[in-house]
Structure formats: C-alpha cells, structure tokens
PDB file of C-alpha atoms in Angstrom:
ATOM      1  CA  UNK A1194       0.000   0.000   0.000  1.00 74.00           C
ATOM      2  CA  UNK A1195       1.357   3.414  -0.922  1.00 87.00           C
ATOM      3  CA  UNK A1196       1.662   6.200   1.611  1.00 92.00           C
ATOM      4  CA  UNK A1197      -1.379   8.490   1.624  1.00 95.00           C
ATOM      5  CA  UNK A1198      -1.087  11.915   0.068  1.00 96.00           C
ATOM      6  CA  UNK A1199      -3.031  15.061   0.731  1.00 97.00           C
ATOM      7  CA  UNK A1200      -5.243  16.639  -1.899  1.00 97.00           C
ATOM      8  CA  UNK A1201      -2.775  19.520  -1.985  1.00 97.00           C
ATOM      9  CA  UNK A1202       0.063  17.089  -2.797  1.00 96.00           C
ATOM     10  CA  UNK A1203      -2.004  15.312  -5.424  1.00 95.00           C
ATOM     11  CA  UNK A1204      -2.822  18.631  -7.077  1.00 96.00           C
ATOM     12  CA  UNK A1205       0.845  19.651  -7.215  1.00 96.00           C
ATOM     13  CA  UNK A1206       0.332  22.666  -4.944  1.00 96.00           C
ATOM     14  CA  UNK A1207       3.380  24.603  -3.762  1.00 96.00           C
ATOM     15  CA  UNK A1208       3.794  23.472  -0.155  1.00 97.00           C
ATOM     16  CA  UNK A1209       6.791  25.646   0.656  1.00 97.00           C
ATOM     17  CA  UNK A1210       6.072  27.995   3.547  1.00 97.00           C
ATOM     18  CA  UNK A1211       6.022  31.666   2.547  1.00 98.00           C
ATOM     19  CA  UNK A1212       8.569  34.195   3.699  1.00 98.00           C
ATOM     20  CA  UNK A1213       7.298  36.198   6.639  1.00 98.00           C
ATOM     21  CA  UNK A1214       8.204  39.380   4.772  1.00 98.00           C
ATOM     22  CA  UNK A1215       5.558  38.439   2.165  1.00 97.00           C
ATOM     23  CA  UNK A1216       2.935  37.417   4.724  1.00 98.00           C
ATOM     24  CA  UNK A1217       0.419  38.531   7.274  1.00 98.00           C
ATOM     25  CA  UNK A1218       0.772  36.858  10.671  1.00 98.00           C
ATOM     26  CA  UNK A1219      -2.602  36.256  12.300  1.00 98.00           C
ATOM     27  CA  UNK A1220      -2.354  35.339  15.981  1.00 99.00           C
ATOM     28  CA  UNK A1221      -5.643  33.837  17.112  1.00 98.00           C
ATOM     29  CA  UNK A1222      -6.929  34.026  20.690  1.00 98.00           C
ATOM     30  CA  UNK A1223      -3.589  33.736  22.477  1.00 98.00           C
ATOM     31  CA  UNK A1224      -5.301  34.917  25.636  1.00 98.00           C
ATOM     32  CA  UNK A1225      -4.844  34.207  29.330  1.00 98.00           C
ATOM     33  CA  UNK A1226      -8.118  32.262  29.347  1.00 98.00           C
ATOM     34  CA  UNK A1227      -6.218  29.295  27.938  1.00 98.00           C
ATOM     35  CA  UNK A1228      -3.551  29.302  30.651  1.00 97.00           C
ATOM     36  CA  UNK A1229      -5.750  28.585  33.679  1.00 93.00           C
ATOM     37  CA  UNK A1230      -9.323  27.675  34.568  1.00 89.00           C
ATOM     38  CA  UNK A1231     -11.829  25.530  32.692  1.00 94.00           C
ATOM     39  CA  UNK A1232     -10.228  26.128  29.294  1.00 97.00           C
ATOM     40  CA  UNK A1233      -6.592  25.621  30.315  1.00 97.00           C
ATOM     41  CA  UNK A1234      -4.742  23.877  27.495  1.00 98.00           C
ATOM     42  CA  UNK A1235      -2.123  21.257  28.409  1.00 97.00           C
ATOM     43  CA  UNK A1236       0.258  22.551  25.722  1.00 98.00           C
ATOM     44  CA  UNK A1237      -0.492  26.262  26.040  1.00 98.00           C
ATOM     45  CA  UNK A1238       2.887  27.314  27.439  1.00 98.00           C
ATOM     46  CA  UNK A1239       5.074  25.618  24.793  1.00 98.00           C
ATOM     47  CA  UNK A1240       2.801  26.975  22.054  1.00 98.00           C
ATOM     48  CA  UNK A1241       2.988  30.484  23.515  1.00 98.00           C
ATOM     49  CA  UNK A1242       6.788  30.277  23.572  1.00 98.00           C
ATOM     50  CA  UNK A1243       6.908  29.260  19.885  1.00 98.00           C
ATOM     51  CA  UNK A1244       4.365  31.944  18.967  1.00 98.00           C
ATOM     52  CA  UNK A1245       6.405  34.623  20.772  1.00 98.00           C
ATOM     53  CA  UNK A1246       9.515  33.707  18.777  1.00 98.00           C
ATOM     54  CA  UNK A1247       7.479  33.654  15.570  1.00 98.00           C
ATOM     55  CA  UNK A1248       6.062  37.088  16.386  1.00 98.00           C
ATOM     56  CA  UNK A1249       9.552  38.477  16.994  1.00 98.00           C
ATOM     57  CA  UNK A1250      10.752  37.176  13.613  1.00 98.00           C
ATOM     58  CA  UNK A1251       7.623  38.483  11.904  1.00 98.00           C
ATOM     59  CA  UNK A1252       8.184  41.946  13.356  1.00 98.00           C
ATOM     60  CA  UNK A1253      11.806  41.910  12.262  1.00 98.00           C
ATOM     61  CA  UNK A1254      10.884  40.773   8.728  1.00 98.00           C
ATOM     62  CA  UNK A1255       8.235  43.417   8.145  1.00 97.00           C
ATOM     63  CA  UNK A1256       5.245  41.065   8.161  1.00 98.00           C
ATOM     64  CA  UNK A1257       1.874  42.662   8.787  1.00 98.00           C
ATOM     65  CA  UNK A1258       0.580  41.452  12.140  1.00 98.00           C
ATOM     66  CA  UNK A1259      -2.982  40.960  13.305  1.00 98.00           C
ATOM     67  CA  UNK A1260      -3.927  39.965  16.849  1.00 98.00           C
ATOM     68  CA  UNK A1261      -7.320  38.286  17.119  1.00 98.00           C
ATOM     69  CA  UNK A1262      -8.984  38.216  20.543  1.00 98.00           C
ATOM     70  CA  UNK A1263     -12.189  36.417  21.399  1.00 98.00           C
ATOM     71  CA  UNK A1264     -14.564  38.735  23.233  1.00 98.00           C
ATOM     72  CA  UNK A1265     -16.856  37.147  25.780  1.00 96.00           C
ATOM     73  CA  UNK A1266     -19.481  38.564  28.112  1.00 96.00           C
ATOM     74  CA  UNK A1267     -18.518  40.582  31.178  1.00 96.00           C
ATOM     75  CA  UNK A1268     -17.618  38.281  34.063  1.00 94.00           C
ATOM     76  CA  UNK A1269     -17.551  35.216  31.815  1.00 95.00           C
ATOM     77  CA  UNK A1270     -15.077  33.379  29.604  1.00 96.00           C
ATOM     78  CA  UNK A1271     -12.916  35.721  27.493  1.00 97.00           C
ATOM     79  CA  UNK A1272     -14.028  38.870  29.325  1.00 97.00           C
ATOM     80  CA  UNK A1273     -11.769  41.374  27.544  1.00 97.00           C
ATOM     81  CA  UNK A1274     -11.994  43.808  30.476  1.00 96.00           C
ATOM     82  CA  UNK A1275     -10.532  41.188  32.818  1.00 97.00           C
ATOM     83  CA  UNK A1276      -7.100  39.569  32.972  1.00 96.00           C
ATOM     84  CA  UNK A1277      -8.538  36.305  31.691  1.00 97.00           C
ATOM     85  CA  UNK A1278      -9.471  37.880  28.363  1.00 97.00           C
ATOM     86  CA  UNK A1279      -6.203  39.744  27.857  1.00 98.00           C
ATOM     87  CA  UNK A1280      -3.695  38.734  25.205  1.00 98.00           C
ATOM     88  CA  UNK A1281      -0.768  37.038  26.952  1.00 98.00           C
ATOM     89  CA  UNK A1282       2.006  39.415  27.934  1.00 98.00           C
ATOM     90  CA  UNK A1283       4.736  37.836  25.787  1.00 98.00           C
ATOM     91  CA  UNK A1284       2.621  38.474  22.668  1.00 98.00           C
ATOM     92  CA  UNK A1285       1.328  41.894  23.670  1.00 97.00           C
ATOM     93  CA  UNK A1286       0.453  43.910  20.551  1.00 98.00           C
ATOM     94  CA  UNK A1287       2.529  46.927  19.621  1.00 98.00           C
ATOM     95  CA  UNK A1288       0.648  50.168  19.022  1.00 96.00           C
ATOM     96  CA  UNK A1289       0.923  49.771  15.241  1.00 95.00           C
ATOM     97  CA  UNK A1290      -0.465  46.203  15.263  1.00 98.00           C
ATOM     98  CA  UNK A1291      -4.181  45.670  14.739  1.00 98.00           C
ATOM     99  CA  UNK A1292      -6.250  43.999  17.459  1.00 98.00           C
ATOM    100  CA  UNK A1293      -9.492  42.552  16.131  1.00 98.00           C
ATOM    101  CA  UNK A1294     -12.129  41.267  18.540  1.00 98.00           C
ATOM    102  CA  UNK A1295     -14.428  38.478  17.441  1.00 98.00           C
ATOM    103  CA  UNK A1296     -17.464  36.713  18.838  1.00 97.00           C
ATOM    104  CA  UNK A1297     -17.382  33.539  16.727  1.00 98.00           C
ATOM    105  CA  UNK A1298     -14.716  30.887  16.051  1.00 98.00           C
ATOM    106  CA  UNK A1299     -14.028  32.096  12.491  1.00 98.00           C
ATOM    107  CA  UNK A1300     -11.946  35.278  12.788  1.00 98.00           C
ATOM    108  CA  UNK A1301     -13.509  36.632   9.577  1.00 98.00           C
ATOM    109  CA  UNK A1302     -17.103  36.349  10.824  1.00 98.00           C
ATOM    110  CA  UNK A1303     -18.465  39.703  11.932  1.00 98.00           C
ATOM    111  CA  UNK A1304     -15.049  41.408  11.740  1.00 98.00           C
ATOM    112  CA  UNK A1305     -13.116  43.520   9.267  1.00 98.00           C
ATOM    113  CA  UNK A1306     -10.205  41.060   9.079  1.00 98.00           C
ATOM    114  CA  UNK A1307     -10.823  40.307   5.390  1.00 98.00           C
ATOM    115  CA  UNK A1308     -10.765  43.999   4.443  1.00 98.00           C
ATOM    116  CA  UNK A1309      -7.650  44.638   6.505  1.00 98.00           C
ATOM    117  CA  UNK A1310      -5.842  41.697   4.908  1.00 98.00           C
ATOM    118  CA  UNK A1311      -6.905  42.810   1.445  1.00 98.00           C
ATOM    119  CA  UNK A1312      -5.555  46.290   2.146  1.00 98.00           C
ATOM    120  CA  UNK A1313      -2.072  44.829   2.634  1.00 98.00           C
ATOM    121  CA  UNK A1314      -2.048  43.359  -0.878  1.00 97.00           C
ATOM    122  CA  UNK A1315      -0.706  40.103   0.565  1.00 98.00           C
ATOM    123  CA  UNK A1316      -2.373  36.736   0.024  1.00 98.00           C
ATOM    124  CA  UNK A1317      -0.139  34.623   2.274  1.00 98.00           C
ATOM    125  CA  UNK A1318      -1.401  34.343   5.826  1.00 98.00           C
ATOM    126  CA  UNK A1319       0.330  32.533   8.662  1.00 98.00           C
ATOM    127  CA  UNK A1320      -1.892  31.355  11.503  1.00 98.00           C
ATOM    128  CA  UNK A1321      -0.956  30.517  15.078  1.00 98.00           C
ATOM    129  CA  UNK A1322      -2.990  30.310  18.248  1.00 98.00           C
ATOM    130  CA  UNK A1323      -5.808  28.636  20.087  1.00 98.00           C
ATOM    131  CA  UNK A1324      -7.598  26.304  19.738  1.00 98.00           C
ATOM    132  CA  UNK A1325      -6.317  24.177  16.883  1.00 98.00           C
ATOM    133  CA  UNK A1326      -9.579  22.339  16.244  1.00 98.00           C
ATOM    134  CA  UNK A1327     -11.817  25.362  16.752  1.00 98.00           C
ATOM    135  CA  UNK A1328     -10.801  28.941  15.926  1.00 98.00           C
ATOM    136  CA  UNK A1329      -7.605  28.114  14.022  1.00 98.00           C
ATOM    137  CA  UNK A1330      -9.413  25.500  11.930  1.00 98.00           C
ATOM    138  CA  UNK A1331     -12.504  27.577  11.192  1.00 98.00           C
ATOM    139  CA  UNK A1332     -10.391  30.620  10.269  1.00 98.00           C
ATOM    140  CA  UNK A1333      -8.176  28.565   7.950  1.00 98.00           C
ATOM    141  CA  UNK A1334     -11.183  27.034   6.218  1.00 98.00           C
ATOM    142  CA  UNK A1335     -12.805  30.426   5.712  1.00 98.00           C
ATOM    143  CA  UNK A1336      -9.528  31.896   4.448  1.00 98.00           C
ATOM    144  CA  UNK A1337      -9.389  29.337   1.639  1.00 98.00           C
ATOM    145  CA  UNK A1338     -12.851  30.419   0.498  1.00 98.00           C
ATOM    146  CA  UNK A1339     -11.533  33.997   0.377  1.00 98.00           C
ATOM    147  CA  UNK A1340      -8.674  33.063  -1.959  1.00 97.00           C
ATOM    148  CA  UNK A1341      -5.897  33.244   0.618  1.00 98.00           C
ATOM    149  CA  UNK A1342      -2.907  30.913   0.888  1.00 98.00           C
ATOM    150  CA  UNK A1343      -2.757  29.581   4.441  1.00 98.00           C
ATOM    151  CA  UNK A1344       0.176  28.333   6.479  1.00 98.00           C
ATOM    152  CA  UNK A1345      -0.215  27.108  10.056  1.00 98.00           C
ATOM    153  CA  UNK A1346       2.637  27.117  12.556  1.00 98.00           C
ATOM    154  CA  UNK A1347       1.740  23.742  14.076  1.00 98.00           C
ATOM    155  CA  UNK A1348       3.680  24.015  17.321  1.00 98.00           C
ATOM    156  CA  UNK A1349       2.403  27.555  17.927  1.00 98.00           C
ATOM    157  CA  UNK A1350      -1.113  26.109  18.260  1.00 98.00           C
ATOM    158  CA  UNK A1351      -2.706  23.986  20.967  1.00 98.00           C
ATOM    159  CA  UNK A1352      -6.051  22.602  22.040  1.00 98.00           C
ATOM    160  CA  UNK A1353      -7.695  20.714  24.898  1.00 98.00           C
ATOM    161  CA  UNK A1354      -9.067  17.276  25.735  1.00 97.00           C
ATOM    162  CA  UNK A1355     -12.581  16.698  24.408  1.00 97.00           C
ATOM    163  CA  UNK A1356     -15.346  14.236  25.302  1.00 97.00           C
ATOM    164  CA  UNK A1357     -15.498  11.349  22.837  1.00 96.00           C
ATOM    165  CA  UNK A1358     -19.302  11.032  23.015  1.00 96.00           C
ATOM    166  CA  UNK A1359     -19.057   7.567  24.577  1.00 97.00           C
ATOM    167  CA  UNK A1360     -18.214   8.513  28.151  1.00 97.00           C
ATOM    168  CA  UNK A1361     -14.491   8.839  27.559  1.00 97.00           C
ATOM    169  CA  UNK A1362     -12.171  11.521  26.291  1.00 97.00           C
ATOM    170  CA  UNK A1363      -9.843  12.206  23.404  1.00 97.00           C
ATOM    171  CA  UNK A1364      -6.527  13.740  24.389  1.00 98.00           C
ATOM    172  CA  UNK A1365      -5.579  17.266  23.434  1.00 98.00           C
ATOM    173  CA  UNK A1366      -2.598  15.892  21.497  1.00 98.00           C
ATOM    174  CA  UNK A1367      -4.869  13.633  19.421  1.00 98.00           C
ATOM    175  CA  UNK A1368      -7.347  16.458  18.747  1.00 98.00           C
ATOM    176  CA  UNK A1369      -4.460  18.774  17.744  1.00 98.00           C
ATOM    177  CA  UNK A1370      -2.862  16.246  15.392  1.00 98.00           C
ATOM    178  CA  UNK A1371      -6.155  15.248  13.754  1.00 98.00           C
ATOM    179  CA  UNK A1372      -7.159  18.894  13.258  1.00 98.00           C
ATOM    180  CA  UNK A1373      -3.819  19.638  11.589  1.00 98.00           C
ATOM    181  CA  UNK A1374      -4.060  16.500   9.428  1.00 98.00           C
ATOM    182  CA  UNK A1375      -7.516  17.566   8.261  1.00 98.00           C
ATOM    183  CA  UNK A1376      -6.296  21.059   7.432  1.00 98.00           C
ATOM    184  CA  UNK A1377      -3.227  19.738   5.621  1.00 98.00           C
ATOM    185  CA  UNK A1378      -5.417  17.789   3.204  1.00 98.00           C
ATOM    186  CA  UNK A1379      -6.819  20.823   1.390  1.00 98.00           C
ATOM    187  CA  UNK A1380      -6.676  24.008   3.449  1.00 98.00           C
ATOM    188  CA  UNK A1381      -3.184  24.805   4.682  1.00 98.00           C
ATOM    189  CA  UNK A1382       0.534  24.225   4.677  1.00 98.00           C
ATOM    190  CA  UNK A1383       1.456  22.790   8.068  1.00 98.00           C
ATOM    191  CA  UNK A1384       4.938  23.593   9.320  1.00 98.00           C
ATOM    192  CA  UNK A1385       6.914  24.043  12.557  1.00 98.00           C
ATOM    193  CA  UNK A1386       7.115  27.651  13.688  1.00 98.00           C
ATOM    194  CA  UNK A1387      10.906  27.714  13.338  1.00 97.00           C
ATOM    195  CA  UNK A1388      10.591  27.012   9.592  1.00 97.00           C
ATOM    196  CA  UNK A1389       8.937  30.396   9.109  1.00 98.00           C
ATOM    197  CA  UNK A1390      11.560  33.090   8.572  1.00 96.00           C
TER     198      UNK A1390
END
C-alpha cells in the first residue's frame, strides 16, 4: 500500500512555507483564558513560547501582524476587560499592530479582518494560536474560500481534551494532530514555527 497523500500534494500545490516578509501573521486568541481555569490547554505554554519567537521574527521581517482576541461577556469566559481575556504578555500587541475582537470561532465572521488583509495586498497568511480544532481550523477554512494561501505554525497552536461522546475523552494531542491532518489535506501548509523566517 502506498503512503497516503493530501489533496494539496495530489494537485501539485506549492507546499513551501512563505517568507514572513511576504505574509500577514494572524495570531488567534492567544489569551490568558487558555492558561488557567476551565479552558486551560495542556500545551499552552510551549505553544505560547513558539508563537512569541514567531512574532519576533515576523516583526523583524516586516510582516503585517494581526492579533485576534475572542470577546466574551462581562464576568464570563474571554471577558476582555478582565485579565482572563487579555492577550498574553509575551505576545502583547505593539501600538501599530491591529487587534481585532471576534465573537465567533471564524476570525472573519463579523469582523473587518478580510478587508484589513486585502488592504495589505498580501495573500499569504500565517496562523498561530488557540484552539487548533476550533478557531484556528474555522479561520483557515474560511480563508481558503476567500482566496488566501494559508500556512499554520503547528507548534504555535494547541487545544484541549474533548469528550469522545461515549463517556471517555480524546486527548488534546490527538485532537491537535487530527485537526492539523484535516487542514493539511486541502486548506493549509502545516509547518513548525521555526521554519517560518
């Protein structure tokens, strides 16, 4: 039996990651909510460390940077007025970097992200953030529909354990890897963060 190939491979797509200088970096929901409490992700800290290095390289390269922050209700998950809803300190936006608040998993839904990306003239977007199976996945899928070329920094993303529907659980690592495998089939180039320069 031959090794499986993705639809992107079968179509002959260019799977080389873009240069950061030709890209927009979109950091999705890298907020304190995922570091503690009911939504704490087991791999949040390593992913944050990779994302911080990626952000530093993106800034140095001249990439356009967008910070996406989920906005929840006051006193609830992702309360942007509270510490829990704040973007983590090591990825704190600079004054010239856009912060876009969203209320749905897809960062394009109900926001001006598409218009802001279009204004840059760039079609390569690099995604990193939380959670792999939810907001990263839905944003990547929507981006394809908008004609963008998507790359995901795999180790700058993380997710959480989920119920399996049969009384058990699927591990965060399994959910993360399956989400990335799904996205690699048609939606995105999947690469380690350090490969993006």
